[in-house]
PDB file of C-alpha atoms in Angstrom:
ATOM      1  CA  MET A  20     -18.788 -26.583   4.266  1.00 48.00           C
ATOM      2  CA  SER A  21     -16.941 -23.290   4.615  1.00 62.00           C
ATOM      3  CA  THR A  22     -17.360 -20.823   7.447  1.00 80.00           C
ATOM      4  CA  PRO A  23     -19.716 -17.866   6.896  1.00 84.00           C
ATOM      5  CA  ILE A  24     -18.469 -14.902   4.910  1.00 83.00           C
ATOM      6  CA  THR A  25     -17.172 -12.129   7.138  1.00 88.00           C
ATOM      7  CA  PRO A  26     -18.179  -8.477   6.542  1.00 89.00           C
ATOM      8  CA  GLN A  27     -14.644  -7.809   5.293  1.00 89.00           C
ATOM      9  CA  GLU A  28     -14.869 -10.699   2.825  1.00 88.00           C
ATOM     10  CA  PHE A  29     -18.301  -9.524   1.681  1.00 88.00           C
ATOM     11  CA  ASP A  30     -16.874  -6.069   0.937  1.00 91.00           C
ATOM     12  CA  ALA A  31     -13.796  -7.511  -0.786  1.00 89.00           C
ATOM     13  CA  LEU A  32     -15.919  -9.754  -3.017  1.00 89.00           C
ATOM     14  CA  TYR A  33     -18.281  -6.856  -3.821  1.00 92.00           C
ATOM     15  CA  ILE A  34     -15.374  -4.591  -4.745  1.00 93.00           C
ATOM     16  CA  ALA A  35     -13.829  -7.337  -6.919  1.00 90.00           C
ATOM     17  CA  ARG A  36     -17.228  -7.953  -8.559  1.00 91.00           C
ATOM     18  CA  VAL A  37     -17.558  -4.260  -9.469  1.00 95.00           C
ATOM     19  CA  LYS A  38     -14.169  -4.294 -11.192  1.00 95.00           C
ATOM     20  CA  ALA A  39     -14.810  -7.611 -12.975  1.00 92.00           C
ATOM     21  CA  LEU A  40     -18.207  -6.492 -14.277  1.00 93.00           C
ATOM     22  CA  ARG A  41     -16.780  -3.233 -15.612  1.00 95.00           C
ATOM     23  CA  GLN A  42     -13.981  -5.139 -17.341  1.00 94.00           C
ATOM     24  CA  LEU A  43     -16.453  -7.620 -18.853  1.00 92.00           C
ATOM     25  CA  LYS A  44     -18.290  -4.680 -20.445  1.00 94.00           C
ATOM     26  CA  GLY A  45     -14.997  -3.604 -22.048  1.00 95.00           C
ATOM     27  CA  LEU A  46     -14.964  -0.236 -20.314  1.00 97.00           C
ATOM     28  CA  THR A  47     -12.044   1.561 -18.734  1.00 98.00           C
ATOM     29  CA  SER A  48     -12.464   2.855 -15.200  1.00 97.00           C
ATOM     30  CA  GLY A  49     -12.505   6.384 -16.644  1.00 98.00           C
ATOM     31  CA  GLN A  50     -15.315   5.506 -19.028  1.00 98.00           C
ATOM     32  CA  MET A  51     -17.350   3.948 -16.218  1.00 98.00           C
ATOM     33  CA  ALA A  52     -16.804   7.036 -14.070  1.00 98.00           C
ATOM     34  CA  THR A  53     -18.103   9.214 -16.895  1.00 98.00           C
ATOM     35  CA  LEU A  54     -21.179   7.021 -17.341  1.00 98.00           C
ATOM     36  CA  LEU A  55     -21.852   7.225 -13.608  1.00 98.00           C
ATOM     37  CA  GLY A  56     -21.256  10.995 -13.565  1.00 98.00           C
ATOM     38  CA  ILE A  57     -18.488  10.903 -10.958  1.00 98.00           C
ATOM     39  CA  PRO A  58     -14.766  11.747 -10.970  1.00 98.00           C
ATOM     40  CA  ALA A  59     -12.512   8.930 -12.212  1.00 97.00           C
ATOM     41  CA  GLU A  60     -10.424   9.074  -9.024  1.00 97.00           C
ATOM     42  CA  ARG A  61     -13.493   8.423  -6.892  1.00 97.00           C
ATOM     43  CA  TYR A  62     -14.625   5.539  -9.101  1.00 98.00           C
ATOM     44  CA  ARG A  63     -11.203   3.882  -8.911  1.00 97.00           C
ATOM     45  CA  LYS A  64     -11.641   3.694  -5.119  1.00 96.00           C
ATOM     46  CA  TYR A  65     -14.741   1.561  -5.690  1.00 97.00           C
ATOM     47  CA  GLU A  66     -12.545  -0.985  -7.466  1.00 96.00           C
ATOM     48  CA  SER A  67      -9.767  -1.023  -4.913  1.00 94.00           C
ATOM     49  CA  ARG A  68     -10.862  -0.342  -1.351  1.00 93.00           C
ATOM     50  CA  THR A  69     -14.272   1.277  -0.822  1.00 94.00           C
ATOM     51  CA  PRO A  70     -17.608  -0.390  -1.600  1.00 95.00           C
ATOM     52  CA  MET A  71     -19.677   1.481  -4.191  1.00 96.00           C
ATOM     53  CA  PRO A  72     -22.359   3.583  -2.465  1.00 95.00           C
ATOM     54  CA  HIS A  73     -26.048   2.792  -2.744  1.00 94.00           C
ATOM     55  CA  ALA A  74     -26.725   5.870  -4.875  1.00 96.00           C
ATOM     56  CA  LEU A  75     -24.700   4.393  -7.764  1.00 97.00           C
ATOM     57  CA  ILE A  76     -25.740   0.749  -7.582  1.00 97.00           C
ATOM     58  CA  GLU A  77     -28.832   0.885  -9.808  1.00 96.00           C
ATOM     59  CA  GLN A  78     -27.090   2.849 -12.560  1.00 97.00           C
ATOM     60  CA  PHE A  79     -24.023   0.571 -12.424  1.00 96.00           C
ATOM     61  CA  SER A  80     -26.305  -2.474 -12.677  1.00 94.00           C
ATOM     62  CA  LEU A  81     -28.041  -1.048 -15.730  1.00 94.00           C
ATOM     63  CA  ILE A  82     -24.709  -0.281 -17.412  1.00 95.00           C
ATOM     64  CA  THR A  83     -23.269  -3.728 -16.738  1.00 93.00           C
ATOM     65  CA  GLY A  84     -26.484  -5.639 -17.417  1.00 90.00           C
ATOM     66  CA  VAL A  85     -26.784  -7.441 -14.094  1.00 89.00           C
ATOM     67  CA  SER A  86     -29.458  -7.241 -11.428  1.00 87.00           C
ATOM     68  CA  VAL A  87     -28.942  -5.083  -8.362  1.00 89.00           C
ATOM     69  CA  GLU A  88     -29.303  -8.241  -6.270  1.00 87.00           C
ATOM     70  CA  PHE A  89     -26.485  -9.979  -8.151  1.00 87.00           C
ATOM     71  CA  LEU A  90     -24.242  -6.913  -8.037  1.00 90.00           C
ATOM     72  CA  VAL A  91     -24.620  -6.496  -4.285  1.00 89.00           C
ATOM     73  CA  THR A  92     -24.704 -10.109  -3.131  1.00 86.00           C
ATOM     74  CA  GLY A  93     -23.120 -12.096  -5.950  1.00 84.00           C
ATOM     75  CA  ARG A  94     -25.796 -14.723  -5.427  1.00 81.00           C
ATOM     76  CA  ARG A  95     -27.140 -16.495  -8.460  1.00 76.00           C
ATOM     77  CA  VAL A  96     -30.861 -17.167  -8.625  1.00 71.00           C
ATOM     78  CA  ALA A  97     -32.053 -19.962 -10.916  1.00 70.00           C
ATOM     79  CA  GLY A  98     -34.197 -18.697 -13.770  1.00 65.00           C
ATOM     80  CA  LYS A  99     -33.146 -15.064 -13.350  1.00 64.00           C
ATOM     81  CA  GLY A 100     -30.749 -14.769 -16.272  1.00 63.00           C
ATOM     82  CA  ASN A 101     -27.185 -15.567 -17.162  1.00 65.00           C
ATOM     83  CA  TYR A 102     -24.550 -14.707 -14.627  1.00 69.00           C
ATOM     84  CA  PRO A 103     -21.002 -13.779 -15.496  1.00 72.00           C
ATOM     85  CA  ASP A 104     -18.223 -15.661 -13.744  1.00 73.00           C
ATOM     86  CA  VAL A 105     -17.210 -12.968 -11.265  1.00 75.00           C
ATOM     87  CA  PRO A 106     -16.313 -13.067  -7.558  1.00 71.00           C
ATOM     88  CA  GLY A 107     -19.182 -14.074  -5.308  1.00 73.00           C
ATOM     89  CA  PRO A 108     -20.120 -16.264  -2.355  1.00 70.00           C
ATOM     90  CA  HIS A 109     -20.106 -19.361  -4.577  1.00 70.00           C
ATOM     91  CA  MET A 110     -16.311 -19.089  -4.706  1.00 72.00           C
ATOM     92  CA  ILE A 111     -15.459 -18.089  -1.130  1.00 75.00           C
ATOM     93  CA  ASP A 112     -13.183 -21.076  -0.555  1.00 74.00           C
ATOM     94  CA  GLN A 113     -11.115 -20.250  -3.655  1.00 76.00           C
ATOM     95  CA  TRP A 114     -11.109 -16.574  -2.634  1.00 71.00           C
ATOM     96  CA  ARG A 115      -9.771 -17.408   0.821  1.00 79.00           C
ATOM     97  CA  ALA A 116      -7.091 -19.670  -0.649  1.00 82.00           C
ATOM     98  CA  ALA A 117      -5.900 -16.871  -2.941  1.00 82.00           C
ATOM     99  CA  HIS A 118      -6.320 -13.864  -0.644  1.00 79.00           C
ATOM    100  CA  GLY A 119      -6.266 -15.243   2.887  1.00 76.00           C
ATOM    101  CA  PRO A 120      -9.200 -15.060   5.268  1.00 68.00           C
ATOM    102  CA  ALA A 121     -10.387 -11.536   6.059  1.00 62.00           C
ATOM    103  CA  GLY A 122      -9.228 -10.224   9.365  1.00 47.00           C
ATOM    104  CA  THR A 123      -5.818 -11.939   9.171  1.00 45.00           C
ATOM    105  CA  GLY A 124      -4.040  -9.059   7.487  1.00 45.00           C
ATOM    106  CA  LYS A 125      -3.620 -11.145   4.321  1.00 44.00           C
ATOM    107  CA  GLU A 126      -6.644  -9.854   2.465  1.00 41.00           C
ATOM    108  CA  SER A 127      -5.965  -7.996  -0.789  1.00 43.00           C
ATOM    109  CA  VAL A 128      -8.438  -5.160  -0.271  1.00 41.00           C
ATOM    110  CA  SER A 129      -7.140  -2.566   2.143  1.00 38.00           C
ATOM    111  CA  ARG A 130      -9.584  -0.623   4.298  1.00 37.00           C
ATOM    112  CA  SER A 131      -8.936   3.022   5.016  1.00 35.00           C
TER     113      SER A 131
END
């Protein structure tokens, strides 16, 4: 069994999930920004280093067709729909192997 997900890993997985879900919808980051009503530069930060704020989560979930719960946590709940194969806690061991454990300086998502 793997060790618990750190806050840094949670954020990194959330950020990766946002990007993957947008890509699965076939949208560019600019198109998603327009749909969310925010500048493209700000949206791009939500796919690279800053978790998407609460105010945008519901609208993003509606656009991408996933539940708010799945978007935020990445947890899959039996009987609650189909889930795309995007980063989440179910793949933390693979994530750590590819990106290094959070807090070691090897993680791919930089925090500013």
